[in-house]
Amino acid sequence: MLALYYYPGNASLLPHMMLREIGVPFEMRLVDRGSNAQKSPEYLKLNPNGRIPVLIDDDLVLFETAAIALHLADKFPQAGLSPAVGTKERAEFYKWMVHLTNTPQAEYRAWFYPHEHVSDEAAAPAAKQAAERRLYRMFDVISEQLGDRAWLLGDRFSAADLFLFMLIRWGRGMPRPPRMLSNLDALAERVIARPAVQEAFRVEGIQAPFF
Ligand SMILES: N[C@@H](CCC(=O)N[C@@H](CS)C(=O)NCC(=O)O)C(=O)O
């Protein structure tokens, strides 16, 4: 039995899009952020960090988006969301999954929650601005690395593209959103055109603009 604890548009969107791509049955369990349910005693038993998402896979309770994504890619190899273990392509896949989770995704924490990064609340806007500048640089590097290739791994679509797409989407409210980089915009257009991704957005109730 697979179940995903989610909130619309949150980091749970990556495993959600993957589960739709894979096409297996799974349960969606909404974590009501309106009532801070991610910090409730019940949820903290699943993820002591109080963060979304969590994946349940029978008796496995897994937190950390990238770990969930890697597990799903491995558990359902027929979906082709990651290259074969031991190949050079797989190494590139690891590089992007790790880079995306510990660089832009982590930086977004500072952008979305700047008050967590300062001791004086008045310093929060400056902390947010600094995070934004770092995010711009990170997306510039990703854009340079992507170049004119269709996907992060070249011709081959993978879970890393879904991850990058989610991060592009999170920046849509920035003065210089990631989609202003034309190759990131084109990648996001290719991802949003996928029926599995559209279904994930429909189920989460996410309306346009999508990124
Ligand atoms: N490193 C964690 C970060 C997860 C995270 O920051 N989730 C956000 C939503 S995107 C969250 O739970 N925010 C609510 C909170 O921190 O209370 C992961 O990738 O799973």
Coordinates of C-alpha atoms and ligand atoms in Angstrom, one line a residue:
M1 CA 0.0 0.0 0.0
L2 CA 1.3 3.4 -1.0
A3 CA 0.2 6.7 0.5
L4 CA 1.5 10.2 0.1
Y5 CA 1.1 12.9 2.7
Y6 CA 0.8 16.1 0.6
Y7 CA -0.2 19.7 0.5
P8 CA -1.0 21.3 -2.9
G9 CA 2.1 22.6 -4.7
N10 CA 4.5 21.7 -1.8
A11 CA 7.5 19.4 -2.2
S12 CA 5.0 16.5 -2.2
L13 CA 4.3 17.5 -5.8
L14 CA 7.4 15.7 -7.0
P15 CA 6.5 12.3 -5.7
H16 CA 2.9 13.0 -6.7
M17 CA 3.9 13.6 -10.3
M18 CA 6.1 10.5 -10.2
L19 CA 3.3 8.3 -8.9
R20 CA 1.0 9.5 -11.7
E21 CA 3.8 8.8 -14.3
I22 CA 4.3 5.3 -12.7
G23 CA 0.5 4.7 -12.8
V24 CA 0.2 2.6 -9.6
P25 CA -2.7 2.9 -7.2
F26 CA -1.9 5.1 -4.1
E27 CA -3.7 7.1 -1.5
M28 CA -3.4 10.9 -1.2
R29 CA -3.5 12.1 2.4
L30 CA -3.9 15.9 2.7
V31 CA -1.8 17.6 5.5
D32 CA -3.9 20.6 6.5
R33 CA -1.3 23.4 6.7
G34 CA -4.2 25.8 7.6
S35 CA -4.3 24.1 11.0
N36 CA -0.5 23.5 11.1
A37 CA -1.2 19.7 10.9
Q38 CA 2.4 19.1 9.8
K39 CA 3.4 20.0 13.4
S40 CA 0.7 17.8 15.0
P41 CA 1.8 14.9 17.3
E42 CA 0.3 12.4 14.8
Y43 CA 2.3 13.8 11.9
L44 CA 5.5 14.3 13.9
K45 CA 5.4 10.5 14.4
L46 CA 5.8 10.2 10.7
N47 CA 8.3 13.0 10.2
P48 CA 9.8 14.4 13.3
N49 CA 10.9 17.5 11.3
G50 CA 7.2 18.4 10.8
R51 CA 7.7 18.8 7.0
I52 CA 5.8 17.7 3.9
P53 CA 6.0 15.1 2.2
V54 CA 6.0 11.7 3.8
L55 CA 5.5 8.5 1.7
I56 CA 4.1 5.3 3.3
D57 CA 5.1 2.1 1.5
D58 CA 3.5 -0.7 3.6
D59 CA 5.6 -0.6 6.8
L60 CA 8.1 1.9 5.4
V61 CA 7.6 5.5 6.5
L62 CA 9.8 7.8 4.4
F63 CA 10.5 11.5 4.7
E64 CA 12.8 13.7 2.5
T65 CA 11.5 14.4 -1.0
A66 CA 14.7 13.3 -2.8
A67 CA 14.8 10.0 -0.9
I68 CA 11.1 9.4 -1.7
A69 CA 11.8 10.2 -5.4
L70 CA 14.8 7.9 -5.6
H71 CA 12.9 5.1 -3.8
L72 CA 9.9 5.4 -6.3
A73 CA 12.3 5.4 -9.3
D74 CA 14.0 2.3 -8.0
K75 CA 10.8 0.5 -7.0
F76 CA 9.2 1.0 -10.4
P77 CA 12.0 0.7 -12.9
Q78 CA 9.5 0.0 -15.7
A79 CA 8.4 3.6 -15.5
G80 CA 11.9 4.6 -16.7
L81 CA 12.2 7.6 -14.4
S82 CA 15.9 6.9 -13.7
P83 CA 18.7 5.3 -15.7
A84 CA 20.1 1.8 -14.8
V85 CA 22.2 1.5 -11.7
G86 CA 26.0 1.6 -12.4
T87 CA 25.7 3.5 -15.6
K88 CA 27.3 6.9 -16.3
E89 CA 23.8 8.3 -16.9
R90 CA 22.8 7.1 -13.4
A91 CA 25.7 9.0 -12.0
E92 CA 24.5 12.2 -13.7
F93 CA 21.0 11.4 -12.4
Y94 CA 22.4 11.3 -8.8
K95 CA 24.2 14.5 -9.4
W96 CA 21.1 16.4 -10.4
M97 CA 18.9 14.8 -7.7
V98 CA 21.4 15.7 -5.0
H99 CA 22.2 19.1 -6.4
L100 CA 18.5 20.0 -6.7
T101 CA 17.7 19.0 -3.2
N102 CA 20.6 20.4 -1.4
T103 CA 21.1 23.6 -3.4
P104 CA 18.0 25.3 -4.9
Q105 CA 15.5 23.4 -2.8
A106 CA 17.3 24.2 0.4
E107 CA 17.7 27.8 -0.7
Y108 CA 14.0 28.1 -1.2
R109 CA 13.6 27.3 2.5
A110 CA 15.4 30.6 3.2
W111 CA 13.3 32.4 0.6
F112 CA 9.9 31.1 1.7
Y113 CA 10.8 31.1 5.5
P114 CA 13.3 33.9 5.9
H115 CA 12.3 34.4 9.6
E116 CA 13.8 31.0 10.3
H117 CA 17.2 32.3 9.2
V118 CA 17.4 35.4 11.3
S119 CA 17.3 36.1 15.0
D120 CA 15.9 39.6 14.5
E121 CA 12.5 39.6 12.6
A122 CA 13.4 43.0 11.0
A123 CA 16.3 41.3 9.2
A124 CA 13.9 38.8 7.4
P125 CA 13.3 40.9 4.2
A126 CA 17.1 41.3 3.7
A127 CA 17.6 37.5 4.3
K128 CA 14.9 36.8 1.7
Q129 CA 16.5 39.2 -0.8
A130 CA 19.9 37.5 -0.3
A131 CA 18.3 34.0 -0.8
E132 CA 16.7 35.4 -4.0
R133 CA 20.1 36.5 -5.4
R134 CA 21.6 33.1 -4.6
L135 CA 18.6 31.4 -6.3
Y136 CA 19.1 33.5 -9.4
R137 CA 22.7 32.4 -9.6
M138 CA 21.7 28.8 -9.1
F139 CA 19.2 28.9 -11.9
D140 CA 21.7 30.6 -14.2
V141 CA 24.1 27.7 -13.6
I142 CA 21.4 25.0 -14.1
S143 CA 20.4 26.9 -17.3
E144 CA 24.0 26.9 -18.6
Q145 CA 24.4 23.2 -17.8
L146 CA 21.1 22.3 -19.6
G147 CA 22.1 24.3 -22.7
D148 CA 20.0 23.3 -25.7
R149 CA 19.3 19.8 -24.5
A150 CA 15.7 18.7 -23.9
W151 CA 16.2 17.2 -20.5
L152 CA 18.8 17.3 -17.7
L153 CA 20.1 13.9 -18.9
G154 CA 20.0 15.0 -22.5
D155 CA 17.5 13.1 -24.7
R156 CA 16.2 11.1 -21.8
F157 CA 13.4 12.3 -19.5
S158 CA 13.8 11.5 -15.8
A159 CA 12.6 12.3 -12.3
A160 CA 15.3 15.0 -12.2
D161 CA 13.3 17.0 -14.8
L162 CA 10.1 16.7 -12.6
F163 CA 12.2 18.0 -9.7
L164 CA 13.6 20.9 -11.7
F165 CA 10.1 21.7 -12.9
M166 CA 8.8 21.9 -9.4
L167 CA 11.6 24.2 -8.4
I168 CA 11.0 26.4 -11.5
R169 CA 7.4 26.6 -10.5
W170 CA 8.2 27.7 -6.9
G171 CA 10.0 30.7 -8.2
R172 CA 7.1 32.1 -10.3
G173 CA 6.6 34.9 -7.8
M174 CA 10.2 36.1 -7.9
P175 CA 10.9 39.4 -9.7
R176 CA 13.0 37.4 -12.2
P177 CA 11.2 34.0 -12.3
P178 CA 13.3 31.0 -13.5
R179 CA 11.1 30.7 -16.6
M180 CA 12.7 34.0 -17.9
L181 CA 15.6 31.7 -18.8
S182 CA 14.3 30.4 -22.1
N183 CA 15.6 26.9 -21.9
L184 CA 14.1 26.5 -18.4
D185 CA 10.8 27.8 -19.8
A186 CA 11.0 25.3 -22.6
L187 CA 11.7 22.4 -20.3
A188 CA 8.8 23.4 -18.0
E189 CA 6.5 23.6 -21.1
R190 CA 7.5 20.1 -22.0
V191 CA 6.9 18.8 -18.5
I192 CA 3.5 20.5 -18.1
A193 CA 2.4 19.0 -21.4
R194 CA 2.7 15.5 -19.9
P195 CA -0.7 13.9 -19.1
A196 CA 0.5 12.5 -15.8
V197 CA 1.7 16.0 -14.7
Q198 CA -1.6 17.5 -15.7
E199 CA -3.5 14.9 -13.7
A200 CA -1.4 15.6 -10.6
F201 CA -2.2 19.4 -11.0
R202 CA -5.8 18.6 -11.5
V203 CA -6.0 16.4 -8.4
E204 CA -4.2 19.0 -6.3
G205 CA -6.5 21.7 -7.6
I206 CA -3.6 23.9 -8.9
Q207 CA -4.8 26.5 -11.4
A208 CA -2.8 28.4 -14.0
P209 CA -0.2 30.0 -14.0
F210 CA 1.5 26.7 -13.5
F211 CA 5.1 28.0 -13.4
Ligands
LIG1 N1 14.1 18.6 3.0 C1 12.6 18.5 3.1 C2 12.0 19.8 3.1 C3 10.5 19.7 3.1 C4 9.8 21.1 3.2 O1 10.5 22.1 3.5 N2 8.5 21.1 3.1 C5 7.7 22.3 3.3 C6 6.7 22.4 2.2 S1 7.4 22.5 0.6 C7 7.0 22.2 4.6 O2 6.7 21.2 5.1 N3 6.7 23.4 5.1 C8 5.9 23.6 6.3 C9 6.7 23.8 7.5 O3 7.9 23.8 7.5 O4 6.0 23.9 8.6 C10 12.1 17.6 2.0 O5 12.6 17.7 0.9 O6 11.2 16.7 2.3

